[in-house]
PDB file of C-alpha atoms and ligand atoms in Angstrom:
ATOM      1  CA  MET A   1       8.973  -3.243  29.369  1.00 72.00           C
ATOM      2  CA  ALA A   2       5.461  -4.672  29.433  1.00 84.00           C
ATOM      3  CA  LYS A   3       4.988  -8.252  30.301  1.00 94.00           C
ATOM      4  CA  ILE A   4       4.050 -10.756  27.653  1.00 96.00           C
ATOM      5  CA  LYS A   5       0.576 -12.265  27.995  1.00 97.00           C
ATOM      6  CA  LEU A   6       1.032 -15.968  28.016  1.00 97.00           C
ATOM      7  CA  ALA A   7      -1.725 -18.691  27.726  1.00 98.00           C
ATOM      8  CA  THR A   8      -1.628 -22.337  27.560  1.00 98.00           C
ATOM      9  CA  ILE A   9      -4.682 -24.455  26.619  1.00 97.00           C
ATOM     10  CA  TRP A  10      -5.423 -28.212  26.975  1.00 98.00           C
ATOM     11  CA  LEU A  11      -7.457 -29.759  24.300  1.00 98.00           C
ATOM     12  CA  CYS A  12      -7.451 -33.581  23.774  1.00 98.00           C
ATOM     13  CA  GLY A  13      -4.100 -34.534  25.203  1.00 98.00           C
ATOM     14  CA  CYS A  14      -2.658 -36.494  28.202  1.00 98.00           C
ATOM     15  CA  SER A  15      -1.378 -33.351  29.866  1.00 97.00           C
ATOM     16  CA  GLY A  16       2.147 -34.643  29.429  1.00 98.00           C
ATOM     17  CA  CYS A  17       3.014 -31.458  27.497  1.00 98.00           C
ATOM     18  CA  HIS A  18       1.941 -29.335  30.240  1.00 98.00           C
ATOM     19  CA  MET A  19       4.004 -31.615  32.737  1.00 97.00           C
ATOM     20  CA  SER A  20       7.072 -31.032  30.426  1.00 97.00           C
ATOM     21  CA  PHE A  21       6.383 -27.237  30.771  1.00 97.00           C
ATOM     22  CA  LEU A  22       6.510 -27.759  34.475  1.00 96.00           C
ATOM     23  CA  ASP A  23       9.849 -29.525  34.104  1.00 96.00           C
ATOM     24  CA  LEU A  24      11.441 -26.039  33.246  1.00 96.00           C
ATOM     25  CA  ASP A  25      11.859 -25.882  37.103  1.00 93.00           C
ATOM     26  CA  GLU A  26      13.773 -22.838  38.201  1.00 96.00           C
ATOM     27  CA  TRP A  27      13.447 -21.242  34.824  1.00 97.00           C
ATOM     28  CA  LEU A  28       9.800 -20.864  35.457  1.00 95.00           C
ATOM     29  CA  LEU A  29      10.802 -18.264  38.127  1.00 96.00           C
ATOM     30  CA  GLU A  30      12.704 -16.234  35.456  1.00 96.00           C
ATOM     31  CA  LEU A  31       9.605 -16.684  33.068  1.00 96.00           C
ATOM     32  CA  ALA A  32       7.448 -15.408  35.757  1.00 95.00           C
ATOM     33  CA  GLU A  33       9.156 -12.023  35.801  1.00 96.00           C
ATOM     34  CA  LYS A  34       8.660 -11.639  32.194  1.00 96.00           C
ATOM     35  CA  VAL A  35       5.089 -12.940  31.445  1.00 97.00           C
ATOM     36  CA  ASP A  36       1.725 -12.821  32.983  1.00 96.00           C
ATOM     37  CA  VAL A  37       0.060 -16.319  32.642  1.00 96.00           C
ATOM     38  CA  VAL A  38      -3.435 -15.081  31.679  1.00 96.00           C
ATOM     39  CA  TYR A  39      -5.066 -18.435  31.141  1.00 97.00           C
ATOM     40  CA  SER A  40      -3.758 -21.994  31.850  1.00 96.00           C
ATOM     41  CA  PRO A  41      -4.905 -25.248  33.527  1.00 93.00           C
ATOM     42  CA  VAL A  42      -1.758 -25.209  35.508  1.00 88.00           C
ATOM     43  CA  ALA A  43      -1.499 -21.704  36.726  1.00 81.00           C
ATOM     44  CA  SER A  44      -4.842 -19.905  36.966  1.00 73.00           C
ATOM     45  CA  ASP A  45      -8.679 -20.353  37.492  1.00 83.00           C
ATOM     46  CA  VAL A  46      -9.680 -18.063  34.662  1.00 90.00           C
ATOM     47  CA  LYS A  47     -12.913 -19.622  32.983  1.00 90.00           C
ATOM     48  CA  GLU A  48     -12.950 -17.551  29.888  1.00 95.00           C
ATOM     49  CA  TYR A  49     -10.113 -17.128  27.385  1.00 97.00           C
ATOM     50  CA  PRO A  50      -9.022 -13.528  27.602  1.00 97.00           C
ATOM     51  CA  GLU A  51      -8.623 -10.834  24.893  1.00 98.00           C
ATOM     52  CA  ASP A  52      -5.145  -9.748  23.489  1.00 98.00           C
ATOM     53  CA  VAL A  53      -2.995 -12.693  24.348  1.00 98.00           C
ATOM     54  CA  ASP A  54       0.468 -12.533  22.974  1.00 98.00           C
ATOM     55  CA  VAL A  55       1.493 -16.182  23.052  1.00 98.00           C
ATOM     56  CA  CYS A  56      -0.510 -19.395  23.514  1.00 98.00           C
ATOM     57  CA  LEU A  57       0.848 -22.900  23.665  1.00 98.00           C
ATOM     58  CA  VAL A  58      -1.934 -25.368  22.559  1.00 98.00           C
ATOM     59  CA  GLU A  59      -1.669 -28.938  23.850  1.00 98.00           C
ATOM     60  CA  GLY A  60      -3.730 -31.735  22.232  1.00 98.00           C
ATOM     61  CA  GLY A  61      -5.718 -32.508  19.154  1.00 98.00           C
ATOM     62  CA  VAL A  62      -9.278 -31.158  18.511  1.00 98.00           C
ATOM     63  CA  ALA A  63     -11.605 -34.000  19.614  1.00 98.00           C
ATOM     64  CA  ASN A  64     -14.888 -32.398  20.589  1.00 98.00           C
ATOM     65  CA  GLU A  65     -17.262 -29.407  20.326  1.00 97.00           C
ATOM     66  CA  GLU A  66     -15.633 -27.776  23.417  1.00 96.00           C
ATOM     67  CA  ASN A  67     -12.240 -28.152  22.013  1.00 98.00           C
ATOM     68  CA  LEU A  68     -13.427 -26.680  18.752  1.00 98.00           C
ATOM     69  CA  GLU A  69     -15.028 -23.682  20.385  1.00 98.00           C
ATOM     70  CA  LEU A  70     -11.951 -22.952  22.472  1.00 98.00           C
ATOM     71  CA  ILE A  71      -9.536 -23.219  19.733  1.00 98.00           C
ATOM     72  CA  ARG A  72     -11.364 -20.827  17.480  1.00 98.00           C
ATOM     73  CA  ILE A  73     -11.677 -18.351  20.366  1.00 98.00           C
ATOM     74  CA  ALA A  74      -8.022 -18.659  21.235  1.00 98.00           C
ATOM     75  CA  ARG A  75      -7.075 -18.145  17.698  1.00 98.00           C
ATOM     76  CA  GLU A  76      -9.259 -14.857  17.397  1.00 98.00           C
ATOM     77  CA  ARG A  77      -7.798 -13.481  20.590  1.00 98.00           C
ATOM     78  CA  THR A  78      -4.080 -14.537  20.319  1.00 98.00           C
ATOM     79  CA  LYS A  79      -1.284 -12.976  18.216  1.00 98.00           C
ATOM     80  CA  PHE A  80       1.118 -16.035  18.163  1.00 98.00           C
ATOM     81  CA  LEU A  81      -0.444 -19.535  18.471  1.00 98.00           C
ATOM     82  CA  ILE A  82       1.891 -22.567  18.932  1.00 98.00           C
ATOM     83  CA  SER A  83       0.857 -26.160  18.297  1.00 98.00           C
ATOM     84  CA  PHE A  84       2.644 -27.529  21.331  1.00 98.00           C
ATOM     85  CA  GLY A  85       3.530 -31.335  21.150  1.00 98.00           C
ATOM     86  CA  ASP A  86       2.539 -34.030  18.809  1.00 98.00           C
ATOM     87  CA  CYS A  87      -1.124 -34.291  19.670  1.00 98.00           C
ATOM     88  CA  ALA A  88      -1.489 -30.688  18.513  1.00 98.00           C
ATOM     89  CA  VAL A  89       0.743 -31.075  15.536  1.00 98.00           C
ATOM     90  CA  THR A  90      -0.488 -34.299  14.125  1.00 98.00           C
ATOM     91  CA  ALA A  91      -3.411 -35.449  16.309  1.00 98.00           C
ATOM     92  CA  ASN A  92      -1.161 -38.262  17.452  1.00 97.00           C
ATOM     93  CA  VAL A  93      -2.447 -40.848  19.945  1.00 97.00           C
ATOM     94  CA  PRO A  94      -6.095 -39.243  20.257  1.00 97.00           C
ATOM     95  CA  ALA A  95      -6.370 -39.786  16.548  1.00 98.00           C
ATOM     96  CA  LEU A  96      -6.155 -43.544  16.806  1.00 97.00           C
ATOM     97  CA  ARG A  97      -9.889 -43.551  17.377  1.00 97.00           C
ATOM     98  CA  ASN A  98     -10.391 -42.127  13.800  1.00 98.00           C
ATOM     99  CA  MET A  99      -9.867 -45.645  12.537  1.00 97.00           C
ATOM    100  CA  LEU A 100     -13.261 -46.639  13.912  1.00 96.00           C
ATOM    101  CA  GLY A 101     -14.787 -44.334  11.520  1.00 96.00           C
ATOM    102  CA  GLY A 102     -16.748 -41.685  13.350  1.00 97.00           C
ATOM    103  CA  ALA A 103     -18.088 -40.643  16.769  1.00 96.00           C
ATOM    104  CA  GLU A 104     -20.922 -43.054  16.920  1.00 95.00           C
ATOM    105  CA  PRO A 105     -18.822 -46.235  16.404  1.00 97.00           C
ATOM    106  CA  VAL A 106     -16.415 -44.917  19.054  1.00 96.00           C
ATOM    107  CA  LEU A 107     -19.012 -44.554  21.574  1.00 95.00           C
ATOM    108  CA  LYS A 108     -20.590 -47.951  20.756  1.00 95.00           C
ATOM    109  CA  ARG A 109     -17.232 -49.636  20.998  1.00 95.00           C
ATOM    110  CA  CYS A 110     -16.331 -48.015  24.208  1.00 93.00           C
ATOM    111  CA  TYR A 111     -19.740 -48.064  26.118  1.00 93.00           C
ATOM    112  CA  LEU A 112     -21.585 -51.024  24.646  1.00 95.00           C
ATOM    113  CA  GLU A 113     -19.137 -53.601  23.160  1.00 94.00           C
ATOM    114  CA  LEU A 114     -16.452 -53.188  25.867  1.00 92.00           C
ATOM    115  CA  GLY A 115     -18.867 -52.016  28.670  1.00 85.00           C
ATOM    116  CA  ASP A 116     -18.616 -54.790  31.515  1.00 85.00           C
ATOM    117  CA  ALA A 117     -21.477 -53.836  33.744  1.00 85.00           C
ATOM    118  CA  ASN A 118     -24.722 -52.367  32.582  1.00 88.00           C
ATOM    119  CA  PRO A 119     -23.523 -51.292  28.942  1.00 91.00           C
ATOM    120  CA  GLN A 120     -25.271 -48.089  27.962  1.00 92.00           C
ATOM    121  CA  LEU A 121     -24.313 -45.089  25.955  1.00 91.00           C
ATOM    122  CA  PRO A 122     -23.624 -41.882  27.673  1.00 86.00           C
ATOM    123  CA  ASN A 123     -26.535 -39.533  27.646  1.00 84.00           C
ATOM    124  CA  PHE A 124     -25.611 -36.146  29.322  1.00 86.00           C
ATOM    125  CA  PRO A 125     -26.667 -33.442  26.778  1.00 84.00           C
ATOM    126  CA  GLY A 126     -25.318 -30.076  27.522  1.00 86.00           C
ATOM    127  CA  ILE A 127     -22.794 -31.452  30.102  1.00 89.00           C
ATOM    128  CA  VAL A 128     -20.467 -33.711  28.237  1.00 89.00           C
ATOM    129  CA  PRO A 129     -19.243 -32.214  25.106  1.00 93.00           C
ATOM    130  CA  GLU A 130     -20.297 -33.877  21.867  1.00 94.00           C
ATOM    131  CA  LEU A 131     -17.417 -35.823  20.170  1.00 96.00           C
ATOM    132  CA  LEU A 132     -16.379 -34.610  16.772  1.00 98.00           C
ATOM    133  CA  ASP A 133     -16.326 -37.343  14.058  1.00 98.00           C
ATOM    134  CA  ARG A 134     -12.603 -37.231  13.772  1.00 98.00           C
ATOM    135  CA  VAL A 135      -9.799 -35.886  16.074  1.00 98.00           C
ATOM    136  CA  ARG A 136      -7.855 -33.328  14.083  1.00 98.00           C
ATOM    137  CA  PRO A 137      -4.603 -31.530  14.421  1.00 98.00           C
ATOM    138  CA  VAL A 138      -4.935 -27.977  15.339  1.00 98.00           C
ATOM    139  CA  HIS A 139      -3.752 -26.518  12.099  1.00 98.00           C
ATOM    140  CA  GLU A 140      -6.486 -28.194  10.204  1.00 98.00           C
ATOM    141  CA  LEU A 141      -9.085 -25.906  11.946  1.00 98.00           C
ATOM    142  CA  VAL A 142      -7.140 -22.641  12.651  1.00 98.00           C
ATOM    143  CA  HIS A 143      -4.104 -20.996  11.546  1.00 98.00           C
ATOM    144  CA  VAL A 144      -0.850 -21.968  13.605  1.00 98.00           C
ATOM    145  CA  ASP A 145       2.138 -19.735  13.747  1.00 98.00           C
ATOM    146  CA  LEU A 146       4.662 -22.341  15.098  1.00 97.00           C
ATOM    147  CA  PHE A 147       4.887 -26.104  15.516  1.00 97.00           C
ATOM    148  CA  MET A 148       6.678 -27.507  18.226  1.00 97.00           C
ATOM    149  CA  PRO A 149       7.072 -31.312  17.968  1.00 96.00           C
ATOM    150  CA  GLY A 150       7.644 -33.919  20.647  1.00 96.00           C
ATOM    151  CA  CYS A 151       5.579 -36.211  22.729  1.00 97.00           C
ATOM    152  CA  PRO A 152       6.128 -34.396  24.913  1.00 97.00           C
ATOM    153  CA  PRO A 153       8.335 -31.630  23.740  1.00 97.00           C
ATOM    154  CA  PRO A 154      11.356 -31.719  26.152  1.00 96.00           C
ATOM    155  CA  ALA A 155      11.622 -28.834  28.596  1.00 96.00           C
ATOM    156  CA  ASP A 156      14.712 -27.323  27.054  1.00 94.00           C
ATOM    157  CA  ARG A 157      12.939 -27.267  23.579  1.00 96.00           C
ATOM    158  CA  ILE A 158      10.117 -25.331  25.253  1.00 97.00           C
ATOM    159  CA  GLN A 159      12.653 -22.960  26.777  1.00 97.00           C
ATOM    160  CA  ALA A 160      14.375 -22.375  23.518  1.00 96.00           C
ATOM    161  CA  THR A 161      11.005 -21.664  21.725  1.00 97.00           C
ATOM    162  CA  ILE A 162       9.819 -19.233  24.316  1.00 97.00           C
ATOM    163  CA  GLU A 163      13.053 -17.273  24.910  1.00 96.00           C
ATOM    164  CA  PRO A 164      13.122 -15.646  21.413  1.00 96.00           C
ATOM    165  CA  LEU A 165       9.402 -14.728  21.753  1.00 96.00           C
ATOM    166  CA  LEU A 166      10.263 -12.849  24.923  1.00 95.00           C
ATOM    167  CA  ARG A 167      12.746 -10.765  22.972  1.00 94.00           C
ATOM    168  CA  GLY A 168      10.147 -10.111  20.332  1.00 93.00           C
ATOM    169  CA  GLU A 169      11.814 -12.637  17.869  1.00 95.00           C
ATOM    170  CA  LYS A 170      10.260 -15.496  16.128  1.00 94.00           C
ATOM    171  CA  PRO A 171      11.803 -18.935  17.206  1.00 93.00           C
ATOM    172  CA  VAL A 172      13.553 -21.080  14.545  1.00 86.00           C
ATOM    173  CA  MET A 173      12.495 -24.704  14.638  1.00 83.00           C
ATOM    174  CA  GLU A 174      15.678 -26.278  13.109  1.00 81.00           C
ATOM    175  CA  GLY A 175      18.348 -28.655  14.144  1.00 82.00           C
ATOM    176  CA  ARG A 176      18.272 -31.987  16.047  1.00 78.00           C
ATOM    177  CA  GLU A 177      17.502 -30.418  19.462  1.00 81.00           C
ATOM    178  CA  MET A 178      14.435 -28.557  18.090  1.00 81.00           C
ATOM    179  CA  ILE A 179      12.772 -31.047  15.895  1.00 75.00           C
ATOM    180  CA  LYS A 180      13.988 -34.543  16.967  1.00 73.00           C
ATOM    181  CA  PHE A 181      11.162 -36.882  18.123  1.00 64.00           C
TER     182      PHE A 181
HETATM  183 FE1  LIG B   1       0.492 -36.466  25.785  1.00 52.28          FE
HETATM  184 FE2  LIG B   1       2.375 -36.798  23.920  1.00 52.28          FE
HETATM  185 FE3  LIG B   1      -0.033 -35.744  23.336  1.00 52.28          FE
HETATM  186 FE4  LIG B   1       1.713 -34.350  24.703  1.00 52.28          FE
HETATM  187  S1  LIG B   1       1.894 -34.981  22.617  1.00 52.28           S
HETATM  188  S2  LIG B   1      -0.511 -34.602  25.162  1.00 52.28           S
HETATM  189  S3  LIG B   1       2.695 -35.876  25.877  1.00 52.28           S
HETATM  190  S4  LIG B   1       0.368 -37.883  24.235  1.00 52.28           S
END
């Protein structure tokens, strides 16, 4: 049986969802026999999101131009896209900055008003991605096939979500263990 091509991507999140993925511990060895990890910040150094990905776990909200480009490419090239954790599902903590009303007020607040030494706005065009005006959950920008809540989702929930996909079945996100925060 052909291995499933698995990707994970890290948008605007704290990496806690990926850390929870690593908490799968010895089950990762079983998983490694059934999937090829084709793109992930924790498992490969592939720079470009590949074609024909079967399953992708997306951590984080969409906060800047780089996030936006990556999620659009990932959607085009992935059969089954999962919003992985509350930042992807709702925008969660990163969206707290939305209250300031846009990218410019956020930059001014952080780099001018709260800057202790030599306050100045960052000016690295083409190097630091431009902030979007709002941090948005993934499904507001691309179609999402499944929502996996949690901050982070516990490891057993991640396993229970991936296992049906390995059998070619769609996971069912019902019951306390699958949706409790
Ligand atoms: Fe971090 Fe929680 Fe966001 Fe995951 S959902 S990236 S653990 S803040």
